[in-house]
Coordinates of C-alpha atoms and ligand atoms in Angstrom, one line a residue:
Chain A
X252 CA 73.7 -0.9 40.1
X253 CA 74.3 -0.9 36.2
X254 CA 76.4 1.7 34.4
X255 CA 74.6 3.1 31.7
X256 CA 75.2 1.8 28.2
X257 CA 75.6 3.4 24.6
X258 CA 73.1 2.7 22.4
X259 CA 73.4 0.0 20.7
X260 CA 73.2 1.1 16.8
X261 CA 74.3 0.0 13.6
X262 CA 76.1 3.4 12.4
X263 CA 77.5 3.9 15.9
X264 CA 79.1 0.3 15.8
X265 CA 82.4 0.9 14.2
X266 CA 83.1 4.1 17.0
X267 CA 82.6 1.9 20.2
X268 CA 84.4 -1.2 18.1
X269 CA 87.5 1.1 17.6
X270 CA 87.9 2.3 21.5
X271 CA 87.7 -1.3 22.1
X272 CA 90.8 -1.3 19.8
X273 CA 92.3 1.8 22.2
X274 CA 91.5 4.1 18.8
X275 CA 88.9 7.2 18.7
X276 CA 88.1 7.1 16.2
X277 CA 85.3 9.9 13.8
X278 CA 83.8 10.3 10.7
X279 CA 85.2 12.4 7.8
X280 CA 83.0 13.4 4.4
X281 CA 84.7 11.7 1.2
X282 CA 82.7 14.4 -0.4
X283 CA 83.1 17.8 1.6
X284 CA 86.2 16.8 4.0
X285 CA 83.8 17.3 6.9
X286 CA 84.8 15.8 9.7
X287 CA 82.5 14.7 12.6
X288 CA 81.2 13.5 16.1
X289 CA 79.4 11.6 17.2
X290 CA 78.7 9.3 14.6
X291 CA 75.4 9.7 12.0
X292 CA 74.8 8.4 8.3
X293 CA 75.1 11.7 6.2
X294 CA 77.5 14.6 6.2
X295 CA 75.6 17.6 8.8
X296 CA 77.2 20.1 6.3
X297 CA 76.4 18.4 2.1
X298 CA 74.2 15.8 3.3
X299 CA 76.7 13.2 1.7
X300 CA 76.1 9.7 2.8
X301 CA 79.8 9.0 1.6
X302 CA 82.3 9.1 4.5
X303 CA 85.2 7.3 6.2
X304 CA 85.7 6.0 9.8
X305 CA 89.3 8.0 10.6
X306 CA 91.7 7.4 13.6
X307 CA 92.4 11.0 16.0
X308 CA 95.6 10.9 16.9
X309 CA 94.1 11.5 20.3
X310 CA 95.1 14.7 21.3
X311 CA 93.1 18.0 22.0
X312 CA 92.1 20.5 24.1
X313 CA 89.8 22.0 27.0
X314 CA 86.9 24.0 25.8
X315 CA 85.0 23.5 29.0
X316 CA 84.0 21.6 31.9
X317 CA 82.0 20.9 34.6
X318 CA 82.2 19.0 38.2
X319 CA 79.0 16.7 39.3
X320 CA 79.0 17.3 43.2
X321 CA 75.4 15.3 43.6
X322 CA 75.1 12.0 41.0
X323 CA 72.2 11.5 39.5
X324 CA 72.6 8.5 39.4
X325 CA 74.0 5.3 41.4
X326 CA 76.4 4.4 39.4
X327 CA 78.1 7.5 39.5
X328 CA 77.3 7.7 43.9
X329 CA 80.9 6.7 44.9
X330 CA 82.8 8.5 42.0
X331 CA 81.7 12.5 42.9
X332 CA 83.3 15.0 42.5
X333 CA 83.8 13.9 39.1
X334 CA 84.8 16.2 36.0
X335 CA 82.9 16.2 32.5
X336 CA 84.8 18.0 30.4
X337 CA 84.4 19.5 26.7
X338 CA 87.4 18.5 24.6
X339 CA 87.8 20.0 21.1
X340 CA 90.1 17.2 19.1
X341 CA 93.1 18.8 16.9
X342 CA 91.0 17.2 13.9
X343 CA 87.9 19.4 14.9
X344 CA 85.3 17.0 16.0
X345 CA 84.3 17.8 19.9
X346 CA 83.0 15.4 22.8
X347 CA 82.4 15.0 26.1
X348 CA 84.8 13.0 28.2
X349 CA 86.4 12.9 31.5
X350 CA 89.8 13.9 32.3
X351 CA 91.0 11.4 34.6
X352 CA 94.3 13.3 36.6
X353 CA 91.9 16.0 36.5
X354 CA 91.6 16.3 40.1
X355 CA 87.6 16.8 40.1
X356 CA 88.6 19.7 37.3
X357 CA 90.9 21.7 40.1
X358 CA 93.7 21.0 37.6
X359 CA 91.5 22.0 34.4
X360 CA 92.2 25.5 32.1
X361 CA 90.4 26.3 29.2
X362 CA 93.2 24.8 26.0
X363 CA 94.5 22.4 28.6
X364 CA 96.2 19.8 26.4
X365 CA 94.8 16.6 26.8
X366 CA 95.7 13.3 25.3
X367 CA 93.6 10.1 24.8
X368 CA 93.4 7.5 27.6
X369 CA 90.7 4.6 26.8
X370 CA 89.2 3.0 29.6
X371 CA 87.0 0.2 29.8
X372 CA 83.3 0.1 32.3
X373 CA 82.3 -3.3 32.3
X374 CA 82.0 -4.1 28.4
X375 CA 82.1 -0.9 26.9
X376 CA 85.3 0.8 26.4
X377 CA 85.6 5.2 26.7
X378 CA 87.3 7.6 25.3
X379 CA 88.8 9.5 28.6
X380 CA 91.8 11.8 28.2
X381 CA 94.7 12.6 30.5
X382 CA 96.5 16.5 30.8
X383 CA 99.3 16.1 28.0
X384 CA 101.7 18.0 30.3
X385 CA 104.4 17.5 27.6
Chain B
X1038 CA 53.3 43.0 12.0
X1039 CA 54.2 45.8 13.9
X1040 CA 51.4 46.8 16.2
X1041 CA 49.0 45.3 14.5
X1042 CA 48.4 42.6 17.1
X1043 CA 47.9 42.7 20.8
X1044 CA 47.5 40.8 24.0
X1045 CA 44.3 41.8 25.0
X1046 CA 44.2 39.7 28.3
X1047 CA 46.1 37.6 30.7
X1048 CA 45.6 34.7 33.1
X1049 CA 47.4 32.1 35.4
X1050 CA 47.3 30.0 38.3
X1051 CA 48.5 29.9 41.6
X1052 CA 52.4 28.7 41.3
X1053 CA 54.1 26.2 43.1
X1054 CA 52.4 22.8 44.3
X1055 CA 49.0 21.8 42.6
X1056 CA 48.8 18.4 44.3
X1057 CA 46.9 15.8 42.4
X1058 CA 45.6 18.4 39.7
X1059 CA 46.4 17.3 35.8
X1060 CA 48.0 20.1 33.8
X1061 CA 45.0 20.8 31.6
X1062 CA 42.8 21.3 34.4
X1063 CA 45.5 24.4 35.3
X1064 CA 45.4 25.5 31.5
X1065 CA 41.4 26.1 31.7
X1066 CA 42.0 27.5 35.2
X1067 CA 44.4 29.9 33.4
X1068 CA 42.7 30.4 30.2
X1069 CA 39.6 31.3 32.3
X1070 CA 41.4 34.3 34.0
X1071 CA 43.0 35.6 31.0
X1072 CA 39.2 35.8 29.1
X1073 CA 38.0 37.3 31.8
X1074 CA 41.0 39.8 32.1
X1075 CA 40.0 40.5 28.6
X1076 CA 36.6 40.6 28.9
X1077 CA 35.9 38.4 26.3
X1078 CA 33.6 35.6 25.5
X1079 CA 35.1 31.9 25.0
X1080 CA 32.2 31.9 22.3
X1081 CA 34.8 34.3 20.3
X1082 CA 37.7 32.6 20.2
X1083 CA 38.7 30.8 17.1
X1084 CA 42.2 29.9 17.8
X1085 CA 43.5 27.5 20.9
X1086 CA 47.6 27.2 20.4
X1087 CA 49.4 25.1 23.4
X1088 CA 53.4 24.9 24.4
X1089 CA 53.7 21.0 24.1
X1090 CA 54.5 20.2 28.4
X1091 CA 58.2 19.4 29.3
X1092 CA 57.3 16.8 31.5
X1093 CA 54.8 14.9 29.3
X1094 CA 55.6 15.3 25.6
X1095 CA 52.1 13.6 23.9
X1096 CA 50.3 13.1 20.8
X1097 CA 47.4 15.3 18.9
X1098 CA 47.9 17.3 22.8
X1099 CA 46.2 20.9 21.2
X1100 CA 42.9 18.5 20.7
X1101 CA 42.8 17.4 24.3
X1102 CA 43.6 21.3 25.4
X1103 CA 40.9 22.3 23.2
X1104 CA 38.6 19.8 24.1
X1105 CA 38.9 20.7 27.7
X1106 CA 38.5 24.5 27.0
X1107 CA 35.1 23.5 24.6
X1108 CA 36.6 25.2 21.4
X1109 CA 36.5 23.7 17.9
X1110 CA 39.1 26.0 16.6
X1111 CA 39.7 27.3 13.0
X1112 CA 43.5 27.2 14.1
X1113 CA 45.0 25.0 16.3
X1114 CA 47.6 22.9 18.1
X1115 CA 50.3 22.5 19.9
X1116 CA 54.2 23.6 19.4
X1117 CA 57.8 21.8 20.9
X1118 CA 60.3 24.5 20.9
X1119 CA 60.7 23.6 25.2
X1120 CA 60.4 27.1 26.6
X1121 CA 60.9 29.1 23.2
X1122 CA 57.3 28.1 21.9
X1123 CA 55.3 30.6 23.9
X1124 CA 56.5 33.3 22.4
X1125 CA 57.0 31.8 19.1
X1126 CA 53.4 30.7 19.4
X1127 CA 52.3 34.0 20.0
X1128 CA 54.0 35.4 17.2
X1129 CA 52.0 32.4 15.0
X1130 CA 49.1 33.6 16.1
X1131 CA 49.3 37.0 15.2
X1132 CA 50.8 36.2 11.4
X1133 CA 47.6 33.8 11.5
X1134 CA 44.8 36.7 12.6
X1135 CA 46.6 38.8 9.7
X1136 CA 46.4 36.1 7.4
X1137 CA 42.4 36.1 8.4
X1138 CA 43.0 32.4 9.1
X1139 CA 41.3 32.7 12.5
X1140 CA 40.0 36.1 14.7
X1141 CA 41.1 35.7 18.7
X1142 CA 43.9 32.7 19.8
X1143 CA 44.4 32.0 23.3
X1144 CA 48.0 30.7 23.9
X1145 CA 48.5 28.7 26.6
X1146 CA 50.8 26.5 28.5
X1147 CA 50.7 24.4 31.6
X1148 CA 52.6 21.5 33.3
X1149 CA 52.9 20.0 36.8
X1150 CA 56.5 18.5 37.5
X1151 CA 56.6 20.0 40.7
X1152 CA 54.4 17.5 42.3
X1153 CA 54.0 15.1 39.2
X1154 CA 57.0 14.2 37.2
X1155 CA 60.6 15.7 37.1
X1156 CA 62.5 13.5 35.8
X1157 CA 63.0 14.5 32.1
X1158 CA 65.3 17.5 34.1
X1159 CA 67.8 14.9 35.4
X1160 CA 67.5 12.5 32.9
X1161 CA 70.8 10.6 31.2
X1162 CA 71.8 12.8 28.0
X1163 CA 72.4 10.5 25.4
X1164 CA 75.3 8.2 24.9
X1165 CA 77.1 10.8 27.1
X1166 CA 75.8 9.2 30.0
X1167 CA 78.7 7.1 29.9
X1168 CA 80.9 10.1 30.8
X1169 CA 78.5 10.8 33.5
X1170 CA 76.5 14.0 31.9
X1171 CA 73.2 13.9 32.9
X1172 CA 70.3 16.9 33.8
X1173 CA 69.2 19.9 31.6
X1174 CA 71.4 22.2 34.6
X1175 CA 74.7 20.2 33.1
X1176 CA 74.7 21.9 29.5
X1177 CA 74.2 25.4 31.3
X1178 CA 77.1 24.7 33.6
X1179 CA 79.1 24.2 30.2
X1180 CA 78.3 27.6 29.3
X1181 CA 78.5 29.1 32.3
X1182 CA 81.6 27.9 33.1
X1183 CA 83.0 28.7 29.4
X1184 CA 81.9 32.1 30.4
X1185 CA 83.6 32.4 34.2
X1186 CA 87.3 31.2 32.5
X1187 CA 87.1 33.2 29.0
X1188 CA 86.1 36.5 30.3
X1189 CA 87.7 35.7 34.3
X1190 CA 84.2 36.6 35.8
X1191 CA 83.7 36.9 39.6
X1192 CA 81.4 34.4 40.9
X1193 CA 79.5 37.2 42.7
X1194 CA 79.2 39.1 39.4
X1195 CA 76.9 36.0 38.1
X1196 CA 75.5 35.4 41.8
X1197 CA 74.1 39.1 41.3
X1198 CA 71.5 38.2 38.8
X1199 CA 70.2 35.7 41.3
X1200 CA 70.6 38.1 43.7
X1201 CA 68.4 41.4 41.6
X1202 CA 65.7 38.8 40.8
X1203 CA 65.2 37.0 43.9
X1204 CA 64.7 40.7 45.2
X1205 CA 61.7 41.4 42.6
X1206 CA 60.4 37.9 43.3
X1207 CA 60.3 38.4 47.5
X1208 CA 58.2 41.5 46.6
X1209 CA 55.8 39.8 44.5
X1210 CA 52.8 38.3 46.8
X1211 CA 52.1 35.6 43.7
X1212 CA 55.8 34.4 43.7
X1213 CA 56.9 30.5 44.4
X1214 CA 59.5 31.9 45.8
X1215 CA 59.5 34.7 48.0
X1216 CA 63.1 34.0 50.2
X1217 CA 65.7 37.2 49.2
X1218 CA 69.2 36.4 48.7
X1219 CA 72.2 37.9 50.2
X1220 CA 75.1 37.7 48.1
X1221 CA 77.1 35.8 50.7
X1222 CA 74.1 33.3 50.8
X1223 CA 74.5 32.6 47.3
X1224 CA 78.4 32.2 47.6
X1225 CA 78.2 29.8 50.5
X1226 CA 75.6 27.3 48.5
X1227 CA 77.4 23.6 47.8
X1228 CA 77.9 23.5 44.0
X1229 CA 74.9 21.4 42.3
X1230 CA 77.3 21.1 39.2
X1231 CA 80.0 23.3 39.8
X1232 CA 80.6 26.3 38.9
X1233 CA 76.9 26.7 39.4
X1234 CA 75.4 26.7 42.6
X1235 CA 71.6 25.8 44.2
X1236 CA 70.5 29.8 43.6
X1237 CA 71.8 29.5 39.7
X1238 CA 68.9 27.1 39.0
X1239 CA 65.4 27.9 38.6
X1240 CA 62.6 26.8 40.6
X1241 CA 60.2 23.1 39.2
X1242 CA 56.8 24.4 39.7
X1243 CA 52.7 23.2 39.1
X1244 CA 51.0 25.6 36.8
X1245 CA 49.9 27.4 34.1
X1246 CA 49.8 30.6 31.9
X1247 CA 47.3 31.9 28.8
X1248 CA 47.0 35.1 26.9
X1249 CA 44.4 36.3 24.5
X1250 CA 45.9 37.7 21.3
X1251 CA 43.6 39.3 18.9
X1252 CA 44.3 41.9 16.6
X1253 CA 44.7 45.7 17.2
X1254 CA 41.4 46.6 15.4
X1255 CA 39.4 43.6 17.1
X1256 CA 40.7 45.3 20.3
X1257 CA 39.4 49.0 19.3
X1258 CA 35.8 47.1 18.4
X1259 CA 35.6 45.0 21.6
X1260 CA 36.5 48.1 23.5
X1261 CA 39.6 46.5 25.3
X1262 CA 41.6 49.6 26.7
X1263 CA 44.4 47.5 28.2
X1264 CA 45.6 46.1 25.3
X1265 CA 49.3 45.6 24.8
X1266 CA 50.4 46.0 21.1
X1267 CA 53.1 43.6 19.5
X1268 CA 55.6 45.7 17.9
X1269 CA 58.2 43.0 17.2
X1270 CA 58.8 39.4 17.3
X1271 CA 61.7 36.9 16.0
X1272 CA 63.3 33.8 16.8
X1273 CA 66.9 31.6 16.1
X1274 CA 67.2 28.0 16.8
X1275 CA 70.7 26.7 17.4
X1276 CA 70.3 23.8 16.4
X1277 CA 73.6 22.0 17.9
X1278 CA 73.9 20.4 21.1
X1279 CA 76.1 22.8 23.4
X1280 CA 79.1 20.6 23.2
X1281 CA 79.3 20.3 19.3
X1282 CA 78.5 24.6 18.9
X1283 CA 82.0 26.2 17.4
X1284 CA 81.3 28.7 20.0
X1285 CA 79.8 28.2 23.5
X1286 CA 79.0 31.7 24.3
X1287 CA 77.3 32.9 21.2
X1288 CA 73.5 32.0 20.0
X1289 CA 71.0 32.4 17.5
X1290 CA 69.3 35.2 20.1
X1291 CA 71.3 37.4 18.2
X1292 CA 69.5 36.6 14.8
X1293 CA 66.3 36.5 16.9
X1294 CA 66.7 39.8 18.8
X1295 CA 67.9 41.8 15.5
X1296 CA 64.6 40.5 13.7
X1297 CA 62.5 41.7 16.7
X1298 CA 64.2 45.2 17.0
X1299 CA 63.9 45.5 12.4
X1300 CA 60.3 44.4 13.0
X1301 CA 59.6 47.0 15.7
X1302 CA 61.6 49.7 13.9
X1303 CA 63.0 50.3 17.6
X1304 CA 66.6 50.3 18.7
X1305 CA 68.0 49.5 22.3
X1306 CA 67.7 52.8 23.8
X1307 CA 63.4 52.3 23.4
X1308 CA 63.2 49.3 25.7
X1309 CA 62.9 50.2 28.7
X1310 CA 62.4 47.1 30.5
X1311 CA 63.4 43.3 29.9
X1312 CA 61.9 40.1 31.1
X1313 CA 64.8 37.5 30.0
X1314 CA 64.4 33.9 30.2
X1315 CA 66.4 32.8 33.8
X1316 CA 66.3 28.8 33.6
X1317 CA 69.7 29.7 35.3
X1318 CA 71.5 32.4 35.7
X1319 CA 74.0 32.5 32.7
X1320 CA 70.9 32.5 30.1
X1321 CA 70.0 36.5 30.3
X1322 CA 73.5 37.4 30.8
X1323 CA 74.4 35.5 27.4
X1324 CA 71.0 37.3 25.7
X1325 CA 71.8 40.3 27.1
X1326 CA 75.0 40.2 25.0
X1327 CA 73.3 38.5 21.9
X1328 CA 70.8 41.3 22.0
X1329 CA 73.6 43.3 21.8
X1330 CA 72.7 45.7 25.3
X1331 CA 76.2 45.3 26.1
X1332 CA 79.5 43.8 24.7
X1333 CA 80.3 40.4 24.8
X1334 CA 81.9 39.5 28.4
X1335 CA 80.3 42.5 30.0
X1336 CA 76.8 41.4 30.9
X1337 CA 78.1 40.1 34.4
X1338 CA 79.5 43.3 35.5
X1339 CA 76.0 44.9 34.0
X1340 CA 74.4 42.9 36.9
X1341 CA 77.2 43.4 39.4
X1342 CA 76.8 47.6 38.9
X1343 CA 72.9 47.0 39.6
X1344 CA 71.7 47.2 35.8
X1345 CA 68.8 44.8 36.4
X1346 CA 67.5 46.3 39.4
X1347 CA 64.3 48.3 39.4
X1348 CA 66.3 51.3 39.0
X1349 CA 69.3 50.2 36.7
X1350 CA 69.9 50.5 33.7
X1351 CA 67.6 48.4 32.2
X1352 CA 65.3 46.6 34.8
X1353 CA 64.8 42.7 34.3
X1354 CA 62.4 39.8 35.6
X1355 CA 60.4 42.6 37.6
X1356 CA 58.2 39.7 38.6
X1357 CA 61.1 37.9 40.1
X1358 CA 61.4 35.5 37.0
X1359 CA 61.8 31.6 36.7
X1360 CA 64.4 31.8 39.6
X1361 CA 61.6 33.2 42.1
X1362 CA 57.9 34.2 40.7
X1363 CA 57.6 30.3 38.9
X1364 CA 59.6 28.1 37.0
X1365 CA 56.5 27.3 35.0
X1366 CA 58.5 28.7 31.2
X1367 CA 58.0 31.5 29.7
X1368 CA 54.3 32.9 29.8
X1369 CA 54.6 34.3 33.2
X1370 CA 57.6 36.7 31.8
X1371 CA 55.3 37.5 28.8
X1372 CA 52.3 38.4 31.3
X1373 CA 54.7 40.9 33.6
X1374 CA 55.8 42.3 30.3
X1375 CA 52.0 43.1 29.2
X1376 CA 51.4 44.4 32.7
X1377 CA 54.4 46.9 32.8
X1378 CA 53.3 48.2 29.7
X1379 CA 49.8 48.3 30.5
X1380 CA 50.7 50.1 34.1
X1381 CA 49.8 48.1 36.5
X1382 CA 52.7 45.7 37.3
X1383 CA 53.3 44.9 41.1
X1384 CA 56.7 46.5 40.8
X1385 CA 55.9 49.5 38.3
X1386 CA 58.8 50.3 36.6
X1387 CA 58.3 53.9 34.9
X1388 CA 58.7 55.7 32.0
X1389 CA 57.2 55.1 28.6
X1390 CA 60.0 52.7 26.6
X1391 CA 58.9 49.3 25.7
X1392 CA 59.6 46.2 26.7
X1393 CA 61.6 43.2 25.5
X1394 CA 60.8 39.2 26.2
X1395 CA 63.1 36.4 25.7
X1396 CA 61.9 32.9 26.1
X1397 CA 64.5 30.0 25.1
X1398 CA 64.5 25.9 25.2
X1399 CA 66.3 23.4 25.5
X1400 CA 69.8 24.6 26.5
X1401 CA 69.9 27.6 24.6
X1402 CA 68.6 25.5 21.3
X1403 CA 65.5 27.8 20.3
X1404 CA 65.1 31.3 21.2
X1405 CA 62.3 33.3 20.7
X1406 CA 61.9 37.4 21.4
X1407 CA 58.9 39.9 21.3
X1408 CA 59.0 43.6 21.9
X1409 CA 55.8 45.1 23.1
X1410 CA 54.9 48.8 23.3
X1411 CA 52.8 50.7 25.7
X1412 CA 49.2 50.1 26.4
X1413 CA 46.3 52.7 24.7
Ligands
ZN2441 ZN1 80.1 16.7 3.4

């Protein structure tokens, strides 16, 4: 049983590199302020192929989410019902992530606050959240 | 464009299981019906455009369609939009007959994932796989549950769509899926990814689709008297992956829809009937409000007060749609638009408004609308 991996690419590098850190970390145009997920070469709004690697401050909120009740596949057998939730970061760049004290999404609402929680699978470390109940 | 090309003929298979048949075996099969519904010679067609196949994306695939169908066409080829290109093929093909590029198309489509290969619809989604998102169902169930929280929908106000079309589907003898649903049926279904349940999710099935498009005057010489004119056709491509769209619950259907309608020089109260792409049951409620029938949030209660039903409102999926007649995409809503309009659908819906297809891809990435008017 093998947890699936990231792709292993060159402009991607510096995103997985930073969780590894405990940072999320996402892109942000020198040229048009831009800022972006997940990571690619050039700017998706001026095309610029300037841009910086930023740090999030880690906190966001709930846009959606959804709760897998079947896995497809092994690796995720044992872990159902799990949560995979939309989370919009205060900076603006979205992802998908998993809210750990989620309860299976019975504890989700859509703006929930959520705060960063990195947590490693085997060698690659992700960028889960946890409810910011502050 | 308006009018001035028609679907002169339709064809398809049998849906559901085609055991050990290859899909462009089932597009002949299909293309064969649809020239004969025509009444037209193969030796006449010029033009052989194919929806690439979910399940088998391949290379130069329009030359091994054609090739089976014994065309050399003077246009040709085959088009990835997922389940947006049939109409948007259709709409090339008219824009190419004007353009005198080519004289009579058939468009086609056919897969078999039902007994071949399904896996591209539960496949891993990227580097998000990490997170545990996999299937094509997943990035509906974002929607659809955006949709539940932001507008506090009932589930059985979404389970009703399920519900109207499984009830056109039992009464069509060709459907995959001929099983009603009760409403409590659909309520008591585990979650497959919640919030959506088993009867949100459209059938996987063998086969395949064609039409014959021609233009109007072609029609008028050949004698064709069923012919369906084209009045309008648009698309919008979102472009985005669900989770990175500014807003969940609005698409480029609106841009599509509003280029149909100006096209058409109709307005909403014209159509009369709607076949809407159901890959589950969130899409049509979400192009029924990007069409602008009804007001964003309000699509669900549309269902729920019967609007979809043969006598609503505005009847939709009178063949009983992806979720029951086949979940081979978007042809087979095209071909129970063209037979409403000509008259002689299974389940007749009357009056003399026209009718409006969606067919989308990917998870709500293209879209792509016609608008056809009455036969003769
Ligand atoms: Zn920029």
């Amino acid at each position: 049983m093998s947890f699936p991996q990231p792709a292993d690419t060159p402009v991607a590098k510096p995103y997985w590199e930073a969780l590894k850190r405990g940072e999320l970390v996402f892109q942000r145009c020198r040229h048009c302020g831009e800022s972006w997920l997940p990571a690619r070469e050039s700017c998706p709004r001026c095309l610029s192929p300037e841009n910086d690697w930023v740090k999030s401050n880690g906190r966001g909120e709930v846009v959606s989410w959804i709760v897998y009740h079947t896995a497809y596949d092994e690796a995720f057998g044992s872990r159902v019902p799990y949560d995979v939730t939309l989370v919009k970061l205060d900076e603006g760049p979205q992802l998908l992530t998993n809210v750990v004290d989620s309860e299976a999404g019975k504890r989700l609402k859509l703006g929930s606050r959520v705060r960063l929680k990195v947590e490693s699978e085997g060698d690659v470390a992700l960028a889960r959240f946890q409810l910011d109940d502050d | 464009m308006r009018g001035k090309c028609v679907i002169a003929g339709v064809g398809h298979t049998a849906y559901g299981k085609q055991p050990g048949r290859d899909r462009v075996s089932l597009i002949v099969e299909a293309s064969r019906n649809a020239l004969i519904d025509a009444g037209v010679d193969k030796a006449v067609v010029d033009g052989v455009l194919v929806k690439m196949a979910n399940s088998e994306p391949s290379f130069l695939y329009g030359q091994r369609v054609a090739e089976a169908l014994g065309i050399r066409p003077k246009v040709g080829g085959s088009l990835d939009q997922g389940g947006a290109a049939n109409a948007a093929l259709i709409s090339y093909a008219s824009m190419a007959i004007d353009a005198g590029m080519m004289e009579i198309a058939i468009v086609c489509f056919g897969d078999n994932p039902r007994t071949g290969n399904r896996q591209v619809y539960a496949r891993p989604r990227g580097d998000d796989a990490v997170y545990g998102f996999y299937s094509t169902a997943a990035g509906y169930a974002l929607i659809h549950q955006r949709y539940k929280q932001q507008y506090s929908v009932p589930d059985a106000h979404i389970g009703a769509v399920a519900v109207t079309v499984r009830d056109h589907g039992a009464r069509n003898p060709n459907a995959q899926l001929k099983l009603p649903l009760t409403l409590d049926a659909y309520l008591d279904a585990p979650y497959l990814i919640e919030p959506m349940r088993r009867d949100d999710c459209c059938l996987v099935s063998d086969g395949a689709a064609a039409v014959i498009v021609m233009s109007a005057k072609k029609a008028g010489e050949l004698g064709i008297d069923h012919a369906v004119p084209i009045l309008g056709f648009g698309q919008g491509q979102e472009s985005w992956d669900v989770h990175l769209r500014p807003d969940l619950l609005r698409t480029m259907a609106i841009e599509s829809g509003e280029t149909a309608f100006r096209m058409a020089g109709l307005t909403h109260k014209d159509i009369g009937v709607a076949q809407l792409y159901d890959c589950f049951t969130i899409t049509p409620l979400i192009t029924l409000e990007d069409y602008g029938f009804c007001a964003a949030g309000q699509a669900a209660a549309f269902a729920a007060e019967g609007g979809f039903a043969l006598d609503g409102q505005l009847p939709m999926n009178t063949s009983g749609g992806l979720l029951s007649e086949t979940g081979t995409p978007g042809l087979p809503l095209i071909i129970e638009g063209v037979r409403q309009m000509r008259g002689d659908a299974n389940l007749q819906v009357g009056g003399d408004k026209s009718c409006i297809v969606s067919n989308q891809g990917g998870t709500m990435h293209t879209h792509s609308t016609l608008i056809l008017g009455r036969a003769g």
